[in-house]
Structures are given as structure tokens and as C-alpha cells.
């Protein structure tokens, strides 16, 4: 639903006094403007009301729209005073349309996203044959059903709308579902289920996309209540061509995975639990697309670092085997003792070198790059210094003062290549066996690779 205002009356649970006001849902979030005092005033002594304004958070506020819909507001916060007020404005954490809740507990979430119907290949809601009338198919269709950690996961599509004697209007919908017998706080449902699925869509399509519609199922209820909160955004037009074109960074559709759709959901949620820190860094620029280029590069590189750390069993965390490291340390200590330095200097050096056997940044980049098989081989053949330059650039943006020998344009393309490598590596872990070949076929990747190769050639590396 688009941004909107809902006029109605509002009151606290257990209070019979209702005051008029407007619930405002906009790009700034949700606020409640009431014409009066939301909290009751008190009289003291001679009948004069006294008190200082203070910030108050009210767990539940009830409302009723002008057309009779029940509304529950959660986490309503604002300044409150014992003095009567003509108008107050409060911030709202979550607004639910369709029911008055006795407690803020939920058993399910339903969420829609931009491009979800196209990504999941939702069927048309009508059929049309030449010479025949169109036939509407409004029934709900299950596109994927899975289970993870005792939670039922699903992707469904259907049609909703209205019919009158003079007109018919229906639109297709497509939503992700997560339901359980357990109860959750509303933020838990978003963080545990809606956000991981959002991450999957971004990894698959390689583009920012919005969560456009959300509903929650209150505990003990069979009804779904429309939910409004700050992260949800207004529905906009979707151009299907943007994810299907040759220039699109798309790597995966639901039906193009090398596994059944039901397995894709459960495997993704398990993988996302393992790689949460890495994915949070990798996808941060997609959730905040206004991010500056150097911050994007830092996010991509730090995501690779976090991924390498999470896969120590695959890559190892030490630069040398322990026996070789001990020999190296012994050789350096021997040289220090022969140099006849002061005791405290020699001891300081011993303390440092004995514990430093971790891999250099450039070697960690190389580990992840080479683990992508032919994709990594092609990259390192075209740009032998890619890993070293990326590591130097990371040091520059993280510690300031230098770009590691890369100009701004070259750093940008190194960041783009890191993003392609990380998306391929994550899809490989998911079980998409041909993920690397999909990257190599994308024109956008080949163009970025050419920029890196030309940059190194101009510097005399190749």
C-alpha cells in the first residue's frame, strides 16, 4: 500500500476516553498526531495541573479508523505532560490494521518485495485464447514450501481485488511466508525471517529492492494484520526487464537453481545463519544505496574478510604450518640476540613475532578468489596483482591517507569485482553448482574485468 494518512479516534487500553487524530505513514516513518492528550491529565490540590514534560513510551495504543477498522499501535513514544495539551505528535514503532491486540506476540509474518513475483516466476492470473473470453484464476498458488528450524517457509502467489456490476479489478500478489507454533516479538520475525529472505533476493538479483507489503499474524488469531513500520516502503512500479535484460546483474531465479525450490529456502536460511556477519557487510550498500564509493569498497572487502574467517576449516587461518612458523621465529630471535639489543626491546620483538602467524590480507583475498575455480583463475590471469591491490586499497580506506596506489576509478572496479566474487562464492555454498559460469557470462562482470586488466597493463604489470 502506498504512503497514506488514516484518520480516526485513539485511546489507551482500558481508557474510555477517545481523542481524534491522524496516523501518518510516510517516507519518514510512522507518527500519530492527536488533538488532545493521549495520556490522561491529573489534578492536584486546588485543581491546578502541574508537571514537567518527559519522554514516555506507551506499549499499546488502540485506534479505530473512520471506516471502522481496528488498529493497534506498538511502541508509541513522545513527550508527555500532566498539563492538558491541544495537540501531540508521537512516533510509532509498528502499526497493525485489522485487530486490537491484548499482547504484542506473533506467530507468523507475510512479506512482499519488489521483483519477487518475477524472481519466483509467479503464474499469470488469467488465461486468454484467441476468440475466447479471458478466464480469471484468483486461487492461491504455492511456488515453494520448505521448513527450517521448525518454521514453515513458503512463497505463494494469487490475485486480489474487487468486482462490481460495472467493473472488475484484480491484481496479482506474491509473498514470502514464515509461520510457527511459537510466538515472537515483531522485530524477531523481521530479523529472523523477513530480512534473511530479503538478503537472498539481493544476492540473486544484485540490485537494491524494497519490502513493500507486510502482514503479521497475532498469537491466537487466524487473521493477518497489515503492518506498517519504518523499514517498509511504498509500492512503486516494477519493470520486469530490469532483472531479465542482458545487462542485469541477475545470477539466480527461483526456478533456475540447481535444486528444488523447497530445498533452496531451507538451505539458504541455514547458510545465512552461518554467514550472517559476512552478508551483513556485503549487502549494506544495497540497503543504503546512497553510500559513498569508498564505503562500498570497504563493505565488500570486509565481507570477504568475515567470510574467510567463517571458513577457517577450508582456508586455514595461519600463513605457515606451525613447524615452519617456529623455525621462522627461532631464526629471527637468534638474529635479535646476535644484535645485542637491550633486553626489553628483544623481549618486545619476541612477544610480537611469536603470535603473528595469521595470513596477510592479500593472501586471504587470494584464497577466496581461487576457491571460485575457473572464475578466479580467469581473474588472476587477467589481473595478477588484483589481490595485492585490493588489500592495499582496503588499508587506505580503513586507515585513511592513501588508496593503496589505486586511483578512485580503479578502486571502484576492484570493488565491483569483489562483489561478483562474493556473490558467486555464496551461491556456490548454497549449492548453485554453476554460479561461477553465470558470473562469467554477465556482460557487466566482463566489462569490470576489462577495466582491471587495462589498469594493470597501463601500470606495466602485464
GROMACS .gro file of C-alpha atoms in nm, residues 47-418:
model
  372
   47UNK     CA    1  -0.741   2.179   4.083
   48UNK     CA    2  -0.434   2.318   3.905
   49UNK     CA    3  -0.246   2.062   3.697
   50UNK     CA    4   0.130   2.062   3.735
   51UNK     CA    5   0.415   1.864   3.586
   52UNK     CA    6   0.715   1.864   3.358
   53UNK     CA    7   0.728   1.719   3.008
   54UNK     CA    8   0.903   1.383   2.988
   55UNK     CA    9   0.963   1.122   2.721
   56UNK     CA   10   0.720   0.835   2.756
   57UNK     CA   11   0.694   0.506   2.564
   58UNK     CA   12   0.348   0.350   2.562
   59UNK     CA   13   0.346  -0.023   2.471
   60UNK     CA   14  -0.005  -0.030   2.318
   61UNK     CA   15  -0.245   0.229   2.180
   62UNK     CA   16  -0.579   0.139   2.025
   63UNK     CA   17  -0.743   0.314   1.735
   64UNK     CA   18  -1.039   0.296   1.502
   65UNK     CA   19  -1.037   0.442   1.155
   66UNK     CA   20  -1.327   0.638   1.013
   67UNK     CA   21  -1.435   0.333   0.813
   68UNK     CA   22  -1.444   0.117   1.129
   69UNK     CA   23  -1.113  -0.073   1.103
   70UNK     CA   24  -0.947  -0.171   1.430
   71UNK     CA   25  -0.587  -0.051   1.467
   72UNK     CA   26  -0.319  -0.134   1.724
   73UNK     CA   27  -0.009   0.084   1.764
   74UNK     CA   28   0.303  -0.055   1.932
   75UNK     CA   29   0.588   0.135   2.096
   76UNK     CA   30   0.427   0.480   2.081
   77UNK     CA   31   0.678   0.737   2.207
   78UNK     CA   32   0.670   1.111   2.264
   79UNK     CA   33   0.671   1.393   2.515
   80UNK     CA   34   0.401   1.375   2.779
   81UNK     CA   35   0.298   1.622   3.046
   82UNK     CA   36   0.036   1.640   3.318
   83UNK     CA   37  -0.087   1.966   3.164
   84UNK     CA   38  -0.372   1.942   2.913
   85UNK     CA   39  -0.250   1.959   2.553
   86UNK     CA   40  -0.429   2.073   2.240
   87UNK     CA   41  -0.210   1.867   2.007
   88UNK     CA   42   0.057   1.596   2.045
   89UNK     CA   43   0.275   1.409   1.798
   90UNK     CA   44   0.415   1.066   1.880
   91UNK     CA   45   0.649   0.830   1.698
   92UNK     CA   46   0.511   0.481   1.631
   93UNK     CA   47   0.724   0.166   1.615
   94UNK     CA   48   0.462  -0.052   1.445
   95UNK     CA   49   0.103  -0.004   1.330
   96UNK     CA   50  -0.128  -0.302   1.277
   97UNK     CA   51  -0.456  -0.267   1.090
   98UNK     CA   52  -0.730  -0.522   1.146
   99UNK     CA   53  -0.732  -0.612   1.516
  100UNK     CA   54  -0.690  -0.486   1.873
  101UNK     CA   55  -0.408  -0.687   2.035
  102UNK     CA   56  -0.402  -0.773   2.404
  103UNK     CA   57  -0.029  -0.853   2.387
  104UNK     CA   58   0.236  -0.788   2.118
  105UNK     CA   59   0.310  -1.152   2.032
  106UNK     CA   60   0.302  -1.305   1.683
  107UNK     CA   61   0.330  -1.645   1.515
  108UNK     CA   62   0.387  -1.551   1.153
  109UNK     CA   63   0.500  -1.291   0.901
  110UNK     CA   64   0.400  -1.238   0.538
  111UNK     CA   65   0.610  -1.003   0.326
  112UNK     CA   66   0.613  -0.884  -0.033
  113UNK     CA   67   0.915  -0.741  -0.214
  114UNK     CA   68   0.989  -0.567  -0.541
  115UNK     CA   69   1.055  -0.821  -0.820
  116UNK     CA   70   0.951  -1.116  -0.601
  117UNK     CA   71   0.678  -1.229  -0.845
  118UNK     CA   72   0.924  -1.209  -1.136
  119UNK     CA   73   1.203  -1.381  -0.939
  120UNK     CA   74   0.971  -1.664  -0.830
  121UNK     CA   75   0.805  -1.693  -1.175
  122UNK     CA   76   0.456  -1.640  -1.036
  123UNK     CA   77   0.196  -1.750  -1.293
  124UNK     CA   78  -0.041  -1.516  -1.472
  125UNK     CA   79  -0.375  -1.466  -1.301
  126UNK     CA   80  -0.566  -1.510  -1.626
  127UNK     CA   81  -0.565  -1.714  -1.945
  128UNK     CA   82  -0.669  -1.586  -2.282
  129UNK     CA   83  -0.722  -1.779  -2.601
  130UNK     CA   84  -0.785  -1.621  -2.939
  131UNK     CA   85  -1.156  -1.588  -2.995
  132UNK     CA   86  -1.243  -1.668  -2.633
  133UNK     CA   87  -1.313  -1.455  -2.328
  134UNK     CA   88  -1.036  -1.413  -2.066
  135UNK     CA   89  -1.060  -1.651  -1.769
  136UNK     CA   90  -0.951  -1.524  -1.425
  137UNK     CA   91  -0.750  -1.752  -1.193
  138UNK     CA   92  -0.756  -1.590  -0.847
  139UNK     CA   93  -0.667  -1.902  -0.648
  140UNK     CA   94  -0.354  -1.905  -0.433
  141UNK     CA   95  -0.060  -2.096  -0.583
  142UNK     CA   96   0.227  -2.238  -0.376
  143UNK     CA   97   0.555  -2.170  -0.556
  144UNK     CA   98   0.782  -2.311  -0.284
  145UNK     CA   99   0.724  -2.480   0.051
  146UNK     CA  100   1.003  -2.561   0.296
  147UNK     CA  101   1.089  -2.592   0.662
  148UNK     CA  102   1.382  -2.467   0.867
  149UNK     CA  103   1.430  -2.478   1.244
  150UNK     CA  104   1.064  -2.581   1.298
  151UNK     CA  105   0.943  -2.283   1.093
  152UNK     CA  106   0.728  -2.330   0.783
  153UNK     CA  107   0.863  -2.125   0.493
  154UNK     CA  108   0.672  -2.061   0.173
  155UNK     CA  109   0.639  -1.844  -0.135
  156UNK     CA  110   0.283  -1.805  -0.261
  157UNK     CA  111   0.104  -1.600  -0.526
  158UNK     CA  112  -0.255  -1.525  -0.614
  159UNK     CA  113  -0.492  -1.243  -0.705
  160UNK     CA  114  -0.694  -0.997  -0.505
  161UNK     CA  115  -0.929  -0.719  -0.599
  162UNK     CA  116  -1.292  -0.628  -0.629
  163UNK     CA  117  -1.587  -0.693  -0.856
  164UNK     CA  118  -1.893  -0.478  -0.914
  165UNK     CA  119  -2.173  -0.496  -1.164
  166UNK     CA  120  -1.997  -0.240  -1.379
  167UNK     CA  121  -1.630  -0.322  -1.327
  168UNK     CA  122  -1.376  -0.584  -1.228
  169UNK     CA  123  -1.030  -0.504  -1.089
  170UNK     CA  124  -0.778  -0.768  -0.979
  171UNK     CA  125  -0.403  -0.757  -0.923
  172UNK     CA  126  -0.152  -1.035  -0.878
  173UNK     CA  127   0.028  -1.063  -0.546
  174UNK     CA  128   0.330  -1.268  -0.445
  175UNK     CA  129   0.453  -1.303  -0.086
  176UNK     CA  130   0.702  -1.482   0.135
  177UNK     CA  131   0.559  -1.658   0.444
  178UNK     CA  132   0.718  -1.775   0.769
  179UNK     CA  133   0.488  -1.935   1.029
  180UNK     CA  134   0.539  -2.124   1.355
  181UNK     CA  135   0.361  -2.259   1.660
  182UNK     CA  136   0.596  -2.046   1.870
  183UNK     CA  137   0.541  -1.678   1.947
  184UNK     CA  138   0.781  -1.394   1.868
  185UNK     CA  139   0.821  -1.024   1.918
  186UNK     CA  140   0.761  -0.840   1.592
  187UNK     CA  141   1.124  -0.741   1.546
  188UNK     CA  142   1.231  -1.103   1.593
  189UNK     CA  143   1.016  -1.208   1.297
  190UNK     CA  144   1.171  -0.942   1.075
  191UNK     CA  145   1.528  -1.020   1.178
  192UNK     CA  146   1.495  -1.400   1.172
  193UNK     CA  147   1.285  -1.448   0.860
  194UNK     CA  148   1.197  -1.141   0.650
  195UNK     CA  149   1.548  -0.997   0.644
  196UNK     CA  150   1.724  -1.326   0.551
  197UNK     CA  151   1.481  -1.376   0.263
  198UNK     CA  152   1.540  -1.013   0.158
  199UNK     CA  153   1.913  -1.096   0.156
  200UNK     CA  154   1.851  -1.393  -0.076
  201UNK     CA  155   1.670  -1.174  -0.327
  202UNK     CA  156   1.954  -0.919  -0.331
  203UNK     CA  157   2.223  -1.187  -0.369
  204UNK     CA  158   2.020  -1.337  -0.655
  205UNK     CA  159   1.937  -1.015  -0.840
  206UNK     CA  160   2.235  -0.798  -0.748
  207UNK     CA  161   2.027  -0.485  -0.704
  208UNK     CA  162   1.856  -0.290  -0.422
  209UNK     CA  163   1.490  -0.375  -0.371
  210UNK     CA  164   1.227  -0.273  -0.120
  211UNK     CA  165   0.998  -0.457   0.117
  212UNK     CA  166   0.662  -0.323   0.003
  213UNK     CA  167   0.387  -0.503   0.196
  214UNK     CA  168   0.394  -0.679   0.532
  215UNK     CA  169   0.136  -0.857   0.745
  216UNK     CA  170   0.171  -1.021   1.087
  217UNK     CA  171  -0.038  -1.299   1.243
  218UNK     CA  172  -0.111  -1.222   1.610
  219UNK     CA  173  -0.079  -1.504   1.860
  220UNK     CA  174  -0.406  -1.694   1.897
  221UNK     CA  175  -0.556  -1.538   1.583
  222UNK     CA  176  -0.624  -1.673   1.234
  223UNK     CA  177  -0.625  -1.323   1.085
  224UNK     CA  178  -0.335  -1.148   0.915
  225UNK     CA  179  -0.299  -0.782   1.010
  226UNK     CA  180  -0.143  -0.532   0.771
  227UNK     CA  181   0.175  -0.395   0.930
  228UNK     CA  182   0.335  -0.053   0.882
  229UNK     CA  183   0.680   0.036   1.012
  230UNK     CA  184   0.981   0.245   0.917
  231UNK     CA  185   1.166  -0.014   0.706
  232UNK     CA  186   0.868  -0.094   0.486
  233UNK     CA  187   0.843   0.129   0.180
  234UNK     CA  188   0.571   0.244  -0.054
  235UNK     CA  189   0.489   0.024  -0.352
  236UNK     CA  190   0.627   0.152  -0.681
  237UNK     CA  191   0.609   0.032  -1.042
  238UNK     CA  192   0.832  -0.265  -1.125
  239UNK     CA  193   0.999  -0.302  -1.465
  240UNK     CA  194   1.050  -0.674  -1.522
  241UNK     CA  195   1.309  -0.601  -1.792
  242UNK     CA  196   1.550  -0.467  -1.529
  243UNK     CA  197   1.616  -0.815  -1.391
  244UNK     CA  198   1.588  -1.009  -1.720
  245UNK     CA  199   1.799  -0.792  -1.950
  246UNK     CA  200   2.146  -0.891  -2.069
  247UNK     CA  201   2.294  -0.602  -1.873
  248UNK     CA  202   2.123  -0.701  -1.546
  249UNK     CA  203   2.346  -0.839  -1.267
  250UNK     CA  204   2.097  -1.124  -1.205
  251UNK     CA  205   2.252  -1.461  -1.118
  252UNK     CA  206   1.962  -1.666  -0.985
  253UNK     CA  207   1.588  -1.713  -1.022
  254UNK     CA  208   1.388  -1.948  -0.803
  255UNK     CA  209   1.330  -2.196  -1.085
  256UNK     CA  210   1.686  -2.171  -1.224
  257UNK     CA  211   1.856  -2.305  -0.911
  258UNK     CA  212   2.022  -2.646  -0.939
  259UNK     CA  213   1.795  -2.782  -0.666
  260UNK     CA  214   1.422  -2.799  -0.586
  261UNK     CA  215   1.268  -2.469  -0.477
  262UNK     CA  216   1.174  -2.613  -0.135
  263UNK     CA  217   1.537  -2.708  -0.069
  264UNK     CA  218   1.659  -2.366  -0.177
  265UNK     CA  219   1.465  -2.196   0.102
  266UNK     CA  220   1.579  -2.424   0.385
  267UNK     CA  221   1.942  -2.432   0.263
  268UNK     CA  222   1.951  -2.055   0.232
  269UNK     CA  223   1.830  -1.995   0.587
  270UNK     CA  224   2.089  -2.237   0.723
  271UNK     CA  225   2.366  -2.075   0.516
  272UNK     CA  226   2.257  -1.726   0.613
  273UNK     CA  227   2.280  -1.823   0.981
  274UNK     CA  228   2.641  -1.934   0.924
  275UNK     CA  229   2.741  -1.626   0.720
  276UNK     CA  230   2.534  -1.357   0.886
  277UNK     CA  231   2.828  -1.122   0.956
  278UNK     CA  232   2.970  -1.155   0.607
  279UNK     CA  233   2.631  -1.098   0.440
  280UNK     CA  234   2.552  -0.800   0.661
  281UNK     CA  235   2.868  -0.628   0.538
  282UNK     CA  236   2.829  -0.734   0.175
  283UNK     CA  237   2.470  -0.615   0.142
  284UNK     CA  238   2.491  -0.296   0.349
  285UNK     CA  239   2.533  -0.075   0.037
  286UNK     CA  240   2.219  -0.231  -0.116
  287UNK     CA  241   2.011  -0.140   0.188
  288UNK     CA  242   2.162   0.210   0.187
  289UNK     CA  243   2.227   0.282  -0.183
  290UNK     CA  244   2.329   0.642  -0.110
  291UNK     CA  245   2.658   0.508   0.035
  292UNK     CA  246   2.978   0.669  -0.097
  293UNK     CA  247   3.208   0.459  -0.315
  294UNK     CA  248   3.488   0.415  -0.060
  295UNK     CA  249   3.238   0.291   0.197
  296UNK     CA  250   3.100   0.043  -0.057
  297UNK     CA  251   3.451  -0.086  -0.123
  298UNK     CA  252   3.520  -0.121   0.249
  299UNK     CA  253   3.194  -0.315   0.297
  300UNK     CA  254   3.273  -0.557   0.014
  301UNK     CA  255   3.629  -0.618   0.131
  302UNK     CA  256   3.536  -0.660   0.497
  303UNK     CA  257   3.266  -0.903   0.391
  304UNK     CA  258   3.535  -1.114   0.223
  305UNK     CA  259   3.745  -1.098   0.541
  306UNK     CA  260   3.448  -1.211   0.752
  307UNK     CA  261   3.374  -1.489   0.503
  308UNK     CA  262   3.734  -1.611   0.518
  309UNK     CA  263   3.716  -1.613   0.897
  310UNK     CA  264   3.393  -1.812   0.892
  311UNK     CA  265   3.553  -2.070   0.660
  312UNK     CA  266   3.874  -2.134   0.855
  313UNK     CA  267   3.834  -2.508   0.806
  314UNK     CA  268   3.851  -2.454   0.429
  315UNK     CA  269   4.120  -2.188   0.405
  316UNK     CA  270   4.310  -2.210   0.731
  317UNK     CA  271   4.397  -1.905   0.937
  318UNK     CA  272   4.774  -1.940   0.957
  319UNK     CA  273   5.023  -1.819   0.699
  320UNK     CA  274   5.264  -2.110   0.763
  321UNK     CA  275   5.233  -2.456   0.922
  322UNK     CA  276   5.327  -2.448   1.291
  323UNK     CA  277   5.671  -2.617   1.248
  324UNK     CA  278   5.768  -2.372   0.973
  325UNK     CA  279   5.648  -2.079   1.182
  326UNK     CA  280   5.851  -2.196   1.481
  327UNK     CA  281   6.162  -2.214   1.263
  328UNK     CA  282   6.099  -1.865   1.131
  329UNK     CA  283   6.054  -1.725   1.482
  330UNK     CA  284   6.369  -1.901   1.604
  331UNK     CA  285   6.573  -1.753   1.319
  332UNK     CA  286   6.453  -1.400   1.394
  333UNK     CA  287   6.512  -1.435   1.768
  334UNK     CA  288   6.862  -1.562   1.704
  335UNK     CA  289   6.934  -1.257   1.488
  336UNK     CA  290   6.795  -1.028   1.759
  337UNK     CA  291   7.018  -1.183   2.025
  338UNK     CA  292   7.323  -1.150   1.799
  339UNK     CA  293   7.239  -0.781   1.750
  340UNK     CA  294   7.293  -0.724   2.127
  341UNK     CA  295   6.982  -0.505   2.166
  342UNK     CA  296   6.852  -0.413   2.509
  343UNK     CA  297   6.658  -0.683   2.689
  344UNK     CA  298   6.324  -0.504   2.681
  345UNK     CA  299   6.349  -0.444   2.303
  346UNK     CA  300   6.435  -0.808   2.236
  347UNK     CA  301   6.150  -0.931   2.459
  348UNK     CA  302   5.902  -0.699   2.287
  349UNK     CA  303   6.003  -0.835   1.947
  350UNK     CA  304   5.972  -1.195   2.071
  351UNK     CA  305   5.621  -1.128   2.203
  352UNK     CA  306   5.512  -0.983   1.870
  353UNK     CA  307   5.655  -1.236   1.626
  354UNK     CA  308   5.566  -1.548   1.826
  355UNK     CA  309   5.196  -1.481   1.793
  356UNK     CA  310   5.186  -1.338   1.440
  357UNK     CA  311   5.124  -1.626   1.202
  358UNK     CA  312   4.798  -1.501   1.056
  359UNK     CA  313   4.757  -1.472   0.681
  360UNK     CA  314   4.819  -1.135   0.514
  361UNK     CA  315   4.514  -0.961   0.370
  362UNK     CA  316   4.622  -1.024   0.013
  363UNK     CA  317   4.654  -1.399   0.080
  364UNK     CA  318   4.304  -1.409   0.227
  365UNK     CA  319   4.169  -1.242  -0.086
  366UNK     CA  320   4.358  -1.492  -0.300
  367UNK     CA  321   4.217  -1.785  -0.101
  368UNK     CA  322   3.858  -1.677  -0.166
  369UNK     CA  323   3.923  -1.582  -0.529
  370UNK     CA  324   4.091  -1.916  -0.612
  371UNK     CA  325   3.811  -2.107  -0.440
  372UNK     CA  326   3.576  -1.994  -0.719
  373UNK     CA  327   3.758  -2.220  -0.968
  374UNK     CA  328   3.757  -2.104  -1.329
  375UNK     CA  329   3.615  -1.765  -1.229
  376UNK     CA  330   3.910  -1.698  -1.000
  377UNK     CA  331   4.161  -1.836  -1.248
  378UNK     CA  332   4.030  -1.605  -1.520
  379UNK     CA  333   4.053  -1.306  -1.285
  380UNK     CA  334   4.409  -1.374  -1.169
  381UNK     CA  335   4.521  -1.447  -1.524
  382UNK     CA  336   4.382  -1.114  -1.643
  383UNK     CA  337   4.499  -0.917  -1.336
  384UNK     CA  338   4.782  -1.091  -1.144
  385UNK     CA  339   4.806  -0.807  -0.891
  386UNK     CA  340   4.433  -0.793  -0.814
  387UNK     CA  341   4.462  -0.944  -0.464
  388UNK     CA  342   4.757  -0.726  -0.364
  389UNK     CA  343   4.596  -0.407  -0.497
  390UNK     CA  344   4.262  -0.481  -0.333
  391UNK     CA  345   4.434  -0.536   0.003
  392UNK     CA  346   4.628  -0.211  -0.030
  393UNK     CA  347   4.312  -0.022  -0.116
  394UNK     CA  348   4.138  -0.171   0.187
  395UNK     CA  349   4.418  -0.043   0.410
  396UNK     CA  350   4.379   0.301   0.254
  397UNK     CA  351   4.004   0.336   0.309
  398UNK     CA  352   4.012   0.175   0.656
  399UNK     CA  353   4.306   0.370   0.799
  400UNK     CA  354   4.299   0.680   0.582
  401UNK     CA  355   4.560   0.875   0.392
  402UNK     CA  356   4.608   0.652   0.090
  403UNK     CA  357   4.430   0.449  -0.177
  404UNK     CA  358   4.697   0.181  -0.186
  405UNK     CA  359   4.831   0.303  -0.518
  406UNK     CA  360   4.487   0.288  -0.686
  407UNK     CA  361   4.309   0.591  -0.820
  408UNK     CA  362   3.938   0.633  -0.740
  409UNK     CA  363   3.822   0.477  -1.066
  410UNK     CA  364   4.043   0.171  -1.031
  411UNK     CA  365   3.933   0.122  -0.670
  412UNK     CA  366   3.572   0.130  -0.785
  413UNK     CA  367   3.628  -0.153  -1.032
  414UNK     CA  368   3.819  -0.358  -0.776
  415UNK     CA  369   3.514  -0.324  -0.550
  416UNK     CA  370   3.281  -0.437  -0.829
  417UNK     CA  371   3.492  -0.747  -0.890
  418UNK     CA  372   3.494  -0.825  -0.515
   0.00000   0.00000   0.00000
